[in-house]
PDB file of C-alpha atoms in Angstrom:
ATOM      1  CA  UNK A 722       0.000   0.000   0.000  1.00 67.00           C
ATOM      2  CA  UNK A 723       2.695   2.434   1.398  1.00 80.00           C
ATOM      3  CA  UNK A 724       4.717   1.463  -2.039  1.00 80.00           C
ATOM      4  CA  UNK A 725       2.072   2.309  -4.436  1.00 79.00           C
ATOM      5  CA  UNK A 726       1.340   5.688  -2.461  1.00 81.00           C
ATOM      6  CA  UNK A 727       5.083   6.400  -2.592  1.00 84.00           C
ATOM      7  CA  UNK A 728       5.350   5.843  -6.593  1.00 86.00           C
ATOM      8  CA  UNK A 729       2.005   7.939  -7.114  1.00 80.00           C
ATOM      9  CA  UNK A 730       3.592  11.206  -4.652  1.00 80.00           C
ATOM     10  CA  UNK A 731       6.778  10.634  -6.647  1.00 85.00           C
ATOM     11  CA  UNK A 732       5.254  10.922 -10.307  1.00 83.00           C
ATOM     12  CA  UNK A 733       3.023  13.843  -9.039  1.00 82.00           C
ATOM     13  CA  UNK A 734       6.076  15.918  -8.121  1.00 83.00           C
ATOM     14  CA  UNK A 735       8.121  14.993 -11.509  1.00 82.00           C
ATOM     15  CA  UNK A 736       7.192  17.982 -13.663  1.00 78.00           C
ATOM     16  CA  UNK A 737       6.683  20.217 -10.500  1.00 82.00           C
ATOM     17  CA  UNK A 738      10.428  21.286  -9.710  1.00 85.00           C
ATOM     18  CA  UNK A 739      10.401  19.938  -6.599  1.00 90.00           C
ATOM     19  CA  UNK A 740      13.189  18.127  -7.378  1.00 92.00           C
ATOM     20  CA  UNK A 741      14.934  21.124  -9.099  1.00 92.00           C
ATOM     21  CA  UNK A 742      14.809  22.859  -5.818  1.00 91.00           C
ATOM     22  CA  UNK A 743      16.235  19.979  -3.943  1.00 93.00           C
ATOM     23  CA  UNK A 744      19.408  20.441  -5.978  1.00 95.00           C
ATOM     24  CA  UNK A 745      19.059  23.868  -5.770  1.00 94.00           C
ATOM     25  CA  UNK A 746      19.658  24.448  -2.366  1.00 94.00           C
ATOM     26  CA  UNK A 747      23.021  23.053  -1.543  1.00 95.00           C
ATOM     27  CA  UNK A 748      24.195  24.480  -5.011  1.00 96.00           C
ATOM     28  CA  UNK A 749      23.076  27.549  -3.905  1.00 95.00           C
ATOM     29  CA  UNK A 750      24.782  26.792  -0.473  1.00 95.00           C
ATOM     30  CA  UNK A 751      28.335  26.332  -1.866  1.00 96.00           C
ATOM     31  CA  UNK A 752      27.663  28.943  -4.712  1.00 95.00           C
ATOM     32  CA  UNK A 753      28.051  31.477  -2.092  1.00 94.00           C
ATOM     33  CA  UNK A 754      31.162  29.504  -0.966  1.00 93.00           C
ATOM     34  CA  UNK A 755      32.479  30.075  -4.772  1.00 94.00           C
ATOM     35  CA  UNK A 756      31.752  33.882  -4.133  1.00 93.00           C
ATOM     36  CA  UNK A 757      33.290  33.993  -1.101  1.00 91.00           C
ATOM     37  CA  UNK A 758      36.715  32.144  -1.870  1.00 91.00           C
ATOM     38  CA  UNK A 759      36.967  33.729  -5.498  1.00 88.00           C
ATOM     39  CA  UNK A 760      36.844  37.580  -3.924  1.00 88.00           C
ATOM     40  CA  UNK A 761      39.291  36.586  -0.916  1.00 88.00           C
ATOM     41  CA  UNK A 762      40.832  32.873  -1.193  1.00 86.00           C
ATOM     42  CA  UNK A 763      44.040  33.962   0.087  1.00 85.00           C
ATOM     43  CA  UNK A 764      42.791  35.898   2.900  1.00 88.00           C
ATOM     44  CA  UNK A 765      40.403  32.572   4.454  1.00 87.00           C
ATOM     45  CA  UNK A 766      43.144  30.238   3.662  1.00 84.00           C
ATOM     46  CA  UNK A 767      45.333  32.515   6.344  1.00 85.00           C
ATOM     47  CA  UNK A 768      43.001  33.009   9.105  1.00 83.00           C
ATOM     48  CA  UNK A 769      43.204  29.136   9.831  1.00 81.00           C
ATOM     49  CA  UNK A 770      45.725  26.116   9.906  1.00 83.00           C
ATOM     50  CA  UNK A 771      42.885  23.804   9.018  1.00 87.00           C
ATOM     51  CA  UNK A 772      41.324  24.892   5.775  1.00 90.00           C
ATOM     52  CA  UNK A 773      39.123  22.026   5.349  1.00 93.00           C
ATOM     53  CA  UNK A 774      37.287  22.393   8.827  1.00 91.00           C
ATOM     54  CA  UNK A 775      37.455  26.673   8.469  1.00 92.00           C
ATOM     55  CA  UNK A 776      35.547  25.866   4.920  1.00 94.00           C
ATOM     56  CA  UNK A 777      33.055  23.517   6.266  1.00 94.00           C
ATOM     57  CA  UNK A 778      32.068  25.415   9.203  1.00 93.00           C
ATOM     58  CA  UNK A 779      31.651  28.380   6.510  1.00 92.00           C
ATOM     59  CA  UNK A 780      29.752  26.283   4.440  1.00 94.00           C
ATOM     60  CA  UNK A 781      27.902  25.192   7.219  1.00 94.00           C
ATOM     61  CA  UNK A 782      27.108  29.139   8.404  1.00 92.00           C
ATOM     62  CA  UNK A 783      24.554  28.794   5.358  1.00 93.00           C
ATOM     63  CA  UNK A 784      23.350  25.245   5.549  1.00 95.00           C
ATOM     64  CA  UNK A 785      20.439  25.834   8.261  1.00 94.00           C
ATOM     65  CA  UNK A 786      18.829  28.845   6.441  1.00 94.00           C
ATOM     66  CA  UNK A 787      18.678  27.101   3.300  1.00 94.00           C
ATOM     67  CA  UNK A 788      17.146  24.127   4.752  1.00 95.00           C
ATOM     68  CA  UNK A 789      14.483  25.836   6.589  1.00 95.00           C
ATOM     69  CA  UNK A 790      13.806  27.660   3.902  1.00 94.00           C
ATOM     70  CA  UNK A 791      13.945  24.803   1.736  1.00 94.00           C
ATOM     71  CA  UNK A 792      11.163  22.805   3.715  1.00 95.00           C
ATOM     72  CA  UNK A 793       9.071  25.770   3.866  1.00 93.00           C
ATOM     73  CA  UNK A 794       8.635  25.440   0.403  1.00 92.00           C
ATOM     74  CA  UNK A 795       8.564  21.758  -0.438  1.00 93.00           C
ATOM     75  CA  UNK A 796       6.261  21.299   2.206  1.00 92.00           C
ATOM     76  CA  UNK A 797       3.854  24.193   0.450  1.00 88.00           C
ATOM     77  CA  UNK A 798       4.524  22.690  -2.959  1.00 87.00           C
ATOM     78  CA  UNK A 799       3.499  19.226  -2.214  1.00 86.00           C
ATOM     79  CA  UNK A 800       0.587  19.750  -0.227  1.00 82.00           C
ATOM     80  CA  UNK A 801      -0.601  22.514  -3.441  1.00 81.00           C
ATOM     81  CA  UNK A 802      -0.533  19.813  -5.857  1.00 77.00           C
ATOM     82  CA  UNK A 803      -2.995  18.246  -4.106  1.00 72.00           C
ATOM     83  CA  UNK A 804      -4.787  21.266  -3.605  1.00 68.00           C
ATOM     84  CA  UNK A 805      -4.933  22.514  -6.897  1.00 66.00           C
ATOM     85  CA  UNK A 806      -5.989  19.488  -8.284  1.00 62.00           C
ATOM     86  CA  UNK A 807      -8.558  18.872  -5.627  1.00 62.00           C
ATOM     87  CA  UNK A 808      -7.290  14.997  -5.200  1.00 60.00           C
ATOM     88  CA  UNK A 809      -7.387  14.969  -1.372  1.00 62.00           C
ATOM     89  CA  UNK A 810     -11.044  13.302  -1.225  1.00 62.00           C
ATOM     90  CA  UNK A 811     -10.035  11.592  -3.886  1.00 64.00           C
ATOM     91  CA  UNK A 812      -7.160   9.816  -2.566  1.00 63.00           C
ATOM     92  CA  UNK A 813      -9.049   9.312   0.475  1.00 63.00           C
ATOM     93  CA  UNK A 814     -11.762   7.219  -1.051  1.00 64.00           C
ATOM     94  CA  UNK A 815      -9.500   4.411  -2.780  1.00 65.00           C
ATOM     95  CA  UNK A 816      -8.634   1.920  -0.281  1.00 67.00           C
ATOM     96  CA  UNK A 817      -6.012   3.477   1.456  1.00 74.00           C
ATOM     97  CA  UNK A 818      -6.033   4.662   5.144  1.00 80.00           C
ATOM     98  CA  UNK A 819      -5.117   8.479   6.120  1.00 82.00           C
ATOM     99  CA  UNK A 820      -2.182   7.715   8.236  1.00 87.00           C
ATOM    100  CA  UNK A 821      -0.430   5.515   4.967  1.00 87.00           C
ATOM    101  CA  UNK A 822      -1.547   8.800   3.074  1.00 85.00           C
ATOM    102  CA  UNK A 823       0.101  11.384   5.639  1.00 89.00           C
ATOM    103  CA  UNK A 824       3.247   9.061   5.932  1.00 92.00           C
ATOM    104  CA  UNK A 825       3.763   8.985   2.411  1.00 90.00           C
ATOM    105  CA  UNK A 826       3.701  12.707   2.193  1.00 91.00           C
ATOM    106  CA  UNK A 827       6.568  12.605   5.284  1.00 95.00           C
ATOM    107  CA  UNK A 828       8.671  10.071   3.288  1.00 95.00           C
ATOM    108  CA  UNK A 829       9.094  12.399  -0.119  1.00 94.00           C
ATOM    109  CA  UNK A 830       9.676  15.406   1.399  1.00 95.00           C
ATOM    110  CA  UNK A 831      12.213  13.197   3.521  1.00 95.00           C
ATOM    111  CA  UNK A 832      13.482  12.038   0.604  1.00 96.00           C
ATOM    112  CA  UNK A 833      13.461  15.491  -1.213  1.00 96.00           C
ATOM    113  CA  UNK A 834      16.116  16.443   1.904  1.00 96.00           C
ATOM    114  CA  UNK A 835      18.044  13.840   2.320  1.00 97.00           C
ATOM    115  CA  UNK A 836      18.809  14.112  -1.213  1.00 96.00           C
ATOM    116  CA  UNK A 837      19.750  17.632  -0.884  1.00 96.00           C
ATOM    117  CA  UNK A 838      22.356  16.669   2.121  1.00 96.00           C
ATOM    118  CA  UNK A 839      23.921  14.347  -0.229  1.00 97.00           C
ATOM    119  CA  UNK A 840      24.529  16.714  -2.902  1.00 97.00           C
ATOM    120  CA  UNK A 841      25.504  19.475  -0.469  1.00 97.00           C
ATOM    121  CA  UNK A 842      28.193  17.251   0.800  1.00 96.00           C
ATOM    122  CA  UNK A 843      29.109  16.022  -2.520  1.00 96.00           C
ATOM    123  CA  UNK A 844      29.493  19.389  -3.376  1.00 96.00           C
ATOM    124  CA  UNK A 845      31.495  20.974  -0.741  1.00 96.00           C
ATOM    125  CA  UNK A 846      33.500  17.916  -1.567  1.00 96.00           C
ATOM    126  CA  UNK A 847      34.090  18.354  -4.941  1.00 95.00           C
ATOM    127  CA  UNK A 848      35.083  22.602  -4.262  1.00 95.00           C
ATOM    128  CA  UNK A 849      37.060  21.755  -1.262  1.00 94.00           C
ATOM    129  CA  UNK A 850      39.230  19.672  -3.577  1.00 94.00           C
ATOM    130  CA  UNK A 851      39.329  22.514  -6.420  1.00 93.00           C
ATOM    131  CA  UNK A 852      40.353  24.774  -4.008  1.00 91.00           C
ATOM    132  CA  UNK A 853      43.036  22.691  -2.992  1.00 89.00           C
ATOM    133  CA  UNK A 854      42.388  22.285   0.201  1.00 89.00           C
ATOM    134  CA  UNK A 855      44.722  19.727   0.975  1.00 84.00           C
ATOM    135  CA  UNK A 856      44.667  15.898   0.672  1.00 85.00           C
ATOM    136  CA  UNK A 857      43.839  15.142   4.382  1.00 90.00           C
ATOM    137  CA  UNK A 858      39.939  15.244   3.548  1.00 91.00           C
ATOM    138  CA  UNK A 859      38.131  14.988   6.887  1.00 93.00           C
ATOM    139  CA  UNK A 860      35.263  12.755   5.385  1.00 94.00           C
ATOM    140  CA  UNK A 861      33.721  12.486   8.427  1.00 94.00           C
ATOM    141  CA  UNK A 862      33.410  15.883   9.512  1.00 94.00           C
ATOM    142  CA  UNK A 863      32.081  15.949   5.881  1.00 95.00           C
ATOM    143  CA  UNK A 864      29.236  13.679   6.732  1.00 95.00           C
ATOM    144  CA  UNK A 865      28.317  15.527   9.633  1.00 95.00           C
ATOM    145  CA  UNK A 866      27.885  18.804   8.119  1.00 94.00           C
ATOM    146  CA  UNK A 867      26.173  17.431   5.201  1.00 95.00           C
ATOM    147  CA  UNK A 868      23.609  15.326   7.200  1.00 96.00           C
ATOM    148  CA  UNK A 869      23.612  16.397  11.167  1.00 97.00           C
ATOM    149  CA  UNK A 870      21.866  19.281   9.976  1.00 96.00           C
ATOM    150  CA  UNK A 871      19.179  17.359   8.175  1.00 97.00           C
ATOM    151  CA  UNK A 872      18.503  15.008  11.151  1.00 97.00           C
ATOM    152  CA  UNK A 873      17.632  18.379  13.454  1.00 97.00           C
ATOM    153  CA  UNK A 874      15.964  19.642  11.279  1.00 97.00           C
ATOM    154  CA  UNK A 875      13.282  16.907  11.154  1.00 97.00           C
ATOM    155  CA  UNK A 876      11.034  18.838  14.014  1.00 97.00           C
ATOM    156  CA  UNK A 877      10.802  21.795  11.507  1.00 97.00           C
ATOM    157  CA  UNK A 878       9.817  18.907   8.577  1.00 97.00           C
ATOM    158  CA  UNK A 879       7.193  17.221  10.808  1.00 96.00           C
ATOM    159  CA  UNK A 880       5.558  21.394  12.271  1.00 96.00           C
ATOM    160  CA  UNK A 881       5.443  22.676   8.603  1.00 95.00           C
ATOM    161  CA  UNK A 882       4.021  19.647   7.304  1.00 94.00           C
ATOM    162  CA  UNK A 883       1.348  19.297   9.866  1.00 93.00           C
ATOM    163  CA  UNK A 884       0.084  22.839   9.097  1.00 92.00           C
ATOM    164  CA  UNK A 885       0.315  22.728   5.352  1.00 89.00           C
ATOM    165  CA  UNK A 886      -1.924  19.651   6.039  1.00 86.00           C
ATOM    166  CA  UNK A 887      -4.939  20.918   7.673  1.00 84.00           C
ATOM    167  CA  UNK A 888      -4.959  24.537   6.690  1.00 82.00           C
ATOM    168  CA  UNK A 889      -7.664  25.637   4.468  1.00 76.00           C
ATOM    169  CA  UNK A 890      -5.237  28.661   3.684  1.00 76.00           C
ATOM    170  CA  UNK A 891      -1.824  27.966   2.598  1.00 74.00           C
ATOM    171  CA  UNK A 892      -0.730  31.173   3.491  1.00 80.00           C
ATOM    172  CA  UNK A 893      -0.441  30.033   7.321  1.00 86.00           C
ATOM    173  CA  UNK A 894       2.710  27.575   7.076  1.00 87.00           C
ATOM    174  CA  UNK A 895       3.992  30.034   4.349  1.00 88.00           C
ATOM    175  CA  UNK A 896       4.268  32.549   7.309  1.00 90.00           C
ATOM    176  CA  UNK A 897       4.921  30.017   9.709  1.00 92.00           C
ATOM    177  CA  UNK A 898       8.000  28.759   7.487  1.00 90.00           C
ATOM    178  CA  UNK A 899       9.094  32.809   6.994  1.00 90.00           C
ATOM    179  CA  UNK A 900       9.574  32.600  10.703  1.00 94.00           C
ATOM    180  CA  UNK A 901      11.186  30.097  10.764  1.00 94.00           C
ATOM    181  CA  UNK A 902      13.805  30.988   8.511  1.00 92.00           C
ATOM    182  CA  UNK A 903      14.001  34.382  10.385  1.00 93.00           C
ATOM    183  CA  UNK A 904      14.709  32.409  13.756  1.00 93.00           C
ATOM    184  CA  UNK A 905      17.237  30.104  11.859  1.00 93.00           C
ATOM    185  CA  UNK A 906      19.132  33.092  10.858  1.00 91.00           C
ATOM    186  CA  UNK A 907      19.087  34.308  14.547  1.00 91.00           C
ATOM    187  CA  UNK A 908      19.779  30.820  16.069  1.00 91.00           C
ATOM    188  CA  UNK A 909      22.896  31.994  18.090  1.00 90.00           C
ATOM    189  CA  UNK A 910      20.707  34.033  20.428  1.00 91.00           C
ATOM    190  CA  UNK A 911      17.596  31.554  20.320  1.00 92.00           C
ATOM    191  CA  UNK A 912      17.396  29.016  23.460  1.00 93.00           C
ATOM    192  CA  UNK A 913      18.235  25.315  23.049  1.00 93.00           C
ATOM    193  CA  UNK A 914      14.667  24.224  23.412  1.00 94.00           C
ATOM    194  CA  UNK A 915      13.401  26.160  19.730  1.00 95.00           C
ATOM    195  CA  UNK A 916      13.409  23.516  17.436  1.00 96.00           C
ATOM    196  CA  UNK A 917      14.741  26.057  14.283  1.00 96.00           C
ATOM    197  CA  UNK A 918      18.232  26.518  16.055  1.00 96.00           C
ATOM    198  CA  UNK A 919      18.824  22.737  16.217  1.00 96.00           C
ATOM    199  CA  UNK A 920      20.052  22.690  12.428  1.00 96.00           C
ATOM    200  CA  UNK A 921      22.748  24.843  13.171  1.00 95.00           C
ATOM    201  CA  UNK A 922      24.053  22.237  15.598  1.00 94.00           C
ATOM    202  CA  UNK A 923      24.766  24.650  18.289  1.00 94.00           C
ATOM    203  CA  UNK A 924      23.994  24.268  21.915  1.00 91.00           C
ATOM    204  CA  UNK A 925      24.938  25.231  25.528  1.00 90.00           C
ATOM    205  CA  UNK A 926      27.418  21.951  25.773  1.00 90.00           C
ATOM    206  CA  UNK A 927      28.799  21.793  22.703  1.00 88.00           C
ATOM    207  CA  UNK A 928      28.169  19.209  21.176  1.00 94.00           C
ATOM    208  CA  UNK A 929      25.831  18.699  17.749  1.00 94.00           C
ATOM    209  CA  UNK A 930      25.113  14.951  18.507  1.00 95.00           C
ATOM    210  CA  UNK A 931      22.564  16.654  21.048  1.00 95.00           C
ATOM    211  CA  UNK A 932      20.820  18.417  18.169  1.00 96.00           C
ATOM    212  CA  UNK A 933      20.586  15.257  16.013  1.00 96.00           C
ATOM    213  CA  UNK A 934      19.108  12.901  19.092  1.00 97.00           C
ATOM    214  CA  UNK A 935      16.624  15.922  19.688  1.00 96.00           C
ATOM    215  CA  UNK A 936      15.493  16.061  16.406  1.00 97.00           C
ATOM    216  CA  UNK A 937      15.069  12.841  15.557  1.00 97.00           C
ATOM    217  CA  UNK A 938      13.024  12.223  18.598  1.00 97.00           C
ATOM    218  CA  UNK A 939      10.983  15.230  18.913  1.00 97.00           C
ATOM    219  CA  UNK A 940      10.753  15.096  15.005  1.00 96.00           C
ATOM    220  CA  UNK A 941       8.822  11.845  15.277  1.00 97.00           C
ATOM    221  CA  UNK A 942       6.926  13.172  18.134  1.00 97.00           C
ATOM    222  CA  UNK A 943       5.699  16.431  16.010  1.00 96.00           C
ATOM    223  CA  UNK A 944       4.663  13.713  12.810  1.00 96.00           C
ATOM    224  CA  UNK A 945       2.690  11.365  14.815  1.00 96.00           C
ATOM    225  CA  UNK A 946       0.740  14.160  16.220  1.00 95.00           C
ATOM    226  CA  UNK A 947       0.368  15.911  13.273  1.00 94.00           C
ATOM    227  CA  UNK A 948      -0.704  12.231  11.238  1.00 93.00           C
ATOM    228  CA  UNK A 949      -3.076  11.827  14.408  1.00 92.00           C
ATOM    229  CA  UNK A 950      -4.622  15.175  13.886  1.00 91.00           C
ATOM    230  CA  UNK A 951      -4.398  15.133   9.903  1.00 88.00           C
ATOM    231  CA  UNK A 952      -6.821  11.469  10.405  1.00 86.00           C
ATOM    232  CA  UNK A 953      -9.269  12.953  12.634  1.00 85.00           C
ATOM    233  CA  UNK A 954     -10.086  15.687   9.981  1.00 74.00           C
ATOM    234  CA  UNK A 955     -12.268  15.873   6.898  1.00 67.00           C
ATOM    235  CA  UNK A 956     -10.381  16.066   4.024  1.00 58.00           C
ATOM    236  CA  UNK A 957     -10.484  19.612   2.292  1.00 54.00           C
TER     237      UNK A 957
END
């Protein structure tokens, strides 16, 4: 059931650009990177002795407003195509129950993200080793900026899918996702418990695994209440 829903989300979203703007965000991420290093290579590449980690964490400076921002609007785009095409009672009548419906929804955009942390790491990769950053590639600090990110970020996923759900007027998670992009931007004076400063992996001890265990767990808190409520209501 779950597979058939997944292959039907998947084909709806193929000639939206949803998957455009999944490579568009960590291109844009590291196109600001190119900007940066073309204007003043030899100035960042003398300010530490680690160039690798001093470009990831600048790298990383970016990553958490482009992924808020990002699942502002996938999550707007994919719940419009249904929308727009009036299919919610639609999809509701065939044999399917609401929760494989809402979890299907959760898995693209997942998907959609996930994707985007690959090629944002793939990416940083690839300029790191144009800019000759040295041959000691910290891979694994690699993986952590590409995906830690991604993992905290999964409260913001679960909230901004929720309301996309069940609001009549999509211009509610729009300005709930503006917001949230505005606190990611000002995560370094948020507190620890707002879930838009967890993708920026910074916290009172130090340590980003803290961000990633939050966000995986109060992420899947935030989707079964929002699949809970998003079953209880008539379909729009």
């Amino acid at each position: 059931m779950i597979g058939n829903l997944l292959r039907a989300d998947f084909l709806k979203i193929k000639r939206k650009g949803l998957w455009f703007l999944s490579f568009l965000g960590p291109f844009g991420v590291i196109a600001l990177q190119m900007v940066n290093y073309g204007v003043r290579k030899d100035y960042l590449l003398n300010q530490s002795d680690d160039d690798w980690g001093y470009f990831l964490e600048y790298v990383h400076s970016f990553t958490p407003l482009a992924l808020v921002l990002g699942i502002a609007i996938l999550t707007s785009f994919m719940v419009s195509i249904e929308n727009e095409t009036n299919a919610w009672k639609q999809l509701i009548s065939l044999p399917v129950s609401k929760m494989s419906v809402y979890l299907s929804k959760f898995m693209v955009l997942g998907s959609l993200l996930f994707v985007s942390s690959l090629l944002l790491g793939v990416f940083s990769l690839g300029y790191g080793i144009l800019l000759n950053l040295g041959d000691q590639i910290p891979y694994l600090e690699l993986l952590k900026y590409s995906f830690y990110p991604y993992l905290a970020a999964l409260p913001v996923l679960a909230l901004q899918l929720w309301i996309s759900s069940v609001s009549q007027n999509q211009g509610i998670p729009i300005t709930t996702g503006v917001l949230g992009v505005i606190f990611a931007y000002s995560a370094f004076i948020l507190p620890d418990w707002m879930i838009w400063k967890w993708p920026s992996l910074m916290n009172e001890w130090d340590e980003p695994l803290i961000n990633v265990m939050l966000g995986i767990g109060v992420g899947t808190l935030l989707y079964i209440v929002g699949m809970l409520d998003f079953t209880r209501r008539d379909v729009k």
